[in-house]
């Protein structure tokens, strides 16, 4: 769903980090090639794990370079995707075993017939997805009748509709302009539209328009945009021990980042293709989930902080915008046994 696509993203999330999604010149990453990270790719039977440019996912590079996968006895072929959408389609095609992607994109894949499982929450977007407006627009109500660009069906489109609903407006109250995220930001800067809903680093690009400003962001809608480790059901059923090792490696990485922040920043900024200081600018916009927050997120609830509730809302959204004809069966989408097992392991070690 979130087309956190093609660009170098800069954002750290030092145990608040994650992963909409999401800084260099956007043109830098607009490619569709896949890059394999380091030597683990040569290991036969390695877990094929995909990730792309979003701060909540850059820690996987730390995991790789600090040999944390090896410490957890799991061979991993870590694959970097310059194009986020390609990572989603590659997982759907079964050409990788696991991927880092948003809840919305995963629900969308399930709607299309994919059989996937969410086993871990990497992060929540807490401000790195924004609705940015031109000078003269000072409230959501002011969007009525205005041209608003966003990538249709993405989490930023979802964020836009959440804002409209909160202000008592409907999708029909605006002139929606469906554009790929990078093009939406460019159209806004060029003065072709009045507002745009985009994720970082496109937010930085959009804010270059004179007089532009943030109207609201994912910070105003906690839990609306979450990012996850998603695994094919076939892989979960065949290799639950390897899935557990991936989850254990993730939390071990967060511990490493807490103890070695400078080195972690260096590794992630390099993967993003930006200076460390630039990477740090996005630290507050993505919240990395702790093990306790993971456990809580998997529980039933009545707001977007509950994954089950959020998935149902996203499913309704996809149907409303015409991207899904029916609401999919989400009863088997979430599997929290791996985070639960990690938590129990902490108890034993403590």
PDB file of N, CA and C in Angstrom, residues 14 27 37 58 94 114-115 129 147 149 157 206 219 275 295 317-318:
ATOM      1  N   UNK A  14      16.339   5.362  16.591  1.00  0.00           N
ATOM      2  CA  UNK A  14      17.045   4.850  17.714  1.00  0.00           C
ATOM      3  C   UNK A  14      16.068   4.342  18.771  1.00  0.00           C
ATOM      4  N   UNK A  27      15.226  11.254  -7.187  1.00  0.00           N
ATOM      5  CA  UNK A  27      15.601  10.579  -8.427  1.00  0.00           C
ATOM      6  C   UNK A  27      16.643   9.499  -8.187  1.00  0.00           C
ATOM      7  N   UNK A  37      22.782  -7.886  -0.425  1.00  0.00           N
ATOM      8  CA  UNK A  37      23.740  -7.393   0.542  1.00  0.00           C
ATOM      9  C   UNK A  37      24.738  -8.470   0.944  1.00  0.00           C
ATOM     10  N   UNK A  58      15.786   0.352   7.837  1.00  0.00           N
ATOM     11  CA  UNK A  58      17.237   0.462   7.706  1.00  0.00           C
ATOM     12  C   UNK A  58      17.996  -0.334   8.773  1.00  0.00           C
ATOM     13  N   UNK A  94       6.543 -15.065  -4.417  1.00  0.00           N
ATOM     14  CA  UNK A  94       7.270 -16.127  -3.741  1.00  0.00           C
ATOM     15  C   UNK A  94       8.745 -16.168  -4.074  1.00  0.00           C
ATOM     16  N   UNK A 114      -2.890 -13.180  -2.052  1.00  0.00           N
ATOM     17  CA  UNK A 114      -1.639 -13.609  -1.437  1.00  0.00           C
ATOM     18  C   UNK A 114      -1.910 -14.230  -0.065  1.00  0.00           C
ATOM     19  N   UNK A 115      -1.046 -15.146   0.344  1.00  0.00           N
ATOM     20  CA  UNK A 115      -1.185 -15.781   1.648  1.00  0.00           C
ATOM     21  C   UNK A 115       0.049 -15.417   2.476  1.00  0.00           C
ATOM     22  N   UNK A 129       4.715  10.881   7.536  1.00  0.00           N
ATOM     23  CA  UNK A 129       3.706  10.939   6.481  1.00  0.00           C
ATOM     24  C   UNK A 129       2.899  12.203   6.730  1.00  0.00           C
ATOM     25  N   UNK A 147      -7.496  21.006  -5.264  1.00  0.00           N
ATOM     26  CA  UNK A 147      -6.827  19.869  -5.894  1.00  0.00           C
ATOM     27  C   UNK A 147      -5.802  19.294  -4.927  1.00  0.00           C
ATOM     28  N   UNK A 149      -3.171  16.021  -4.422  1.00  0.00           N
ATOM     29  CA  UNK A 149      -2.504  14.892  -5.077  1.00  0.00           C
ATOM     30  C   UNK A 149      -1.977  13.890  -4.055  1.00  0.00           C
ATOM     31  N   UNK A 157      -2.750   8.228   1.089  1.00  0.00           N
ATOM     32  CA  UNK A 157      -4.130   8.470   0.660  1.00  0.00           C
ATOM     33  C   UNK A 157      -5.068   8.182   1.832  1.00  0.00           C
ATOM     34  N   UNK A 206       8.383  18.431  -1.061  1.00  0.00           N
ATOM     35  CA  UNK A 206       7.156  19.216  -1.167  1.00  0.00           C
ATOM     36  C   UNK A 206       7.255  20.537  -0.410  1.00  0.00           C
ATOM     37  N   UNK A 219       1.324  11.766  12.873  1.00  0.00           N
ATOM     38  CA  UNK A 219       1.415  11.989  14.317  1.00  0.00           C
ATOM     39  C   UNK A 219       0.041  12.238  14.911  1.00  0.00           C
ATOM     40  N   UNK A 275      24.252  12.005   4.455  1.00  0.00           N
ATOM     41  CA  UNK A 275      25.105  12.261   5.617  1.00  0.00           C
ATOM     42  C   UNK A 275      24.379  11.884   6.910  1.00  0.00           C
ATOM     43  N   UNK A 295       3.786  -6.766  21.650  1.00  0.00           N
ATOM     44  CA  UNK A 295       2.809  -7.636  22.306  1.00  0.00           C
ATOM     45  C   UNK A 295       1.439  -6.961  22.358  1.00  0.00           C
ATOM     46  N   UNK A 317     -11.198   0.719   3.645  1.00  0.00           N
ATOM     47  CA  UNK A 317     -10.684   1.805   2.818  1.00  0.00           C
ATOM     48  C   UNK A 317     -10.404   1.329   1.396  1.00  0.00           C
ATOM     49  N   UNK A 318      -9.757   0.187   1.264  1.00  0.00           N
ATOM     50  CA  UNK A 318      -9.432  -0.345  -0.058  1.00  0.00           C
ATOM     51  C   UNK A 318     -10.685  -0.610  -0.875  1.00  0.00           C
TER      52      UNK A 318
END
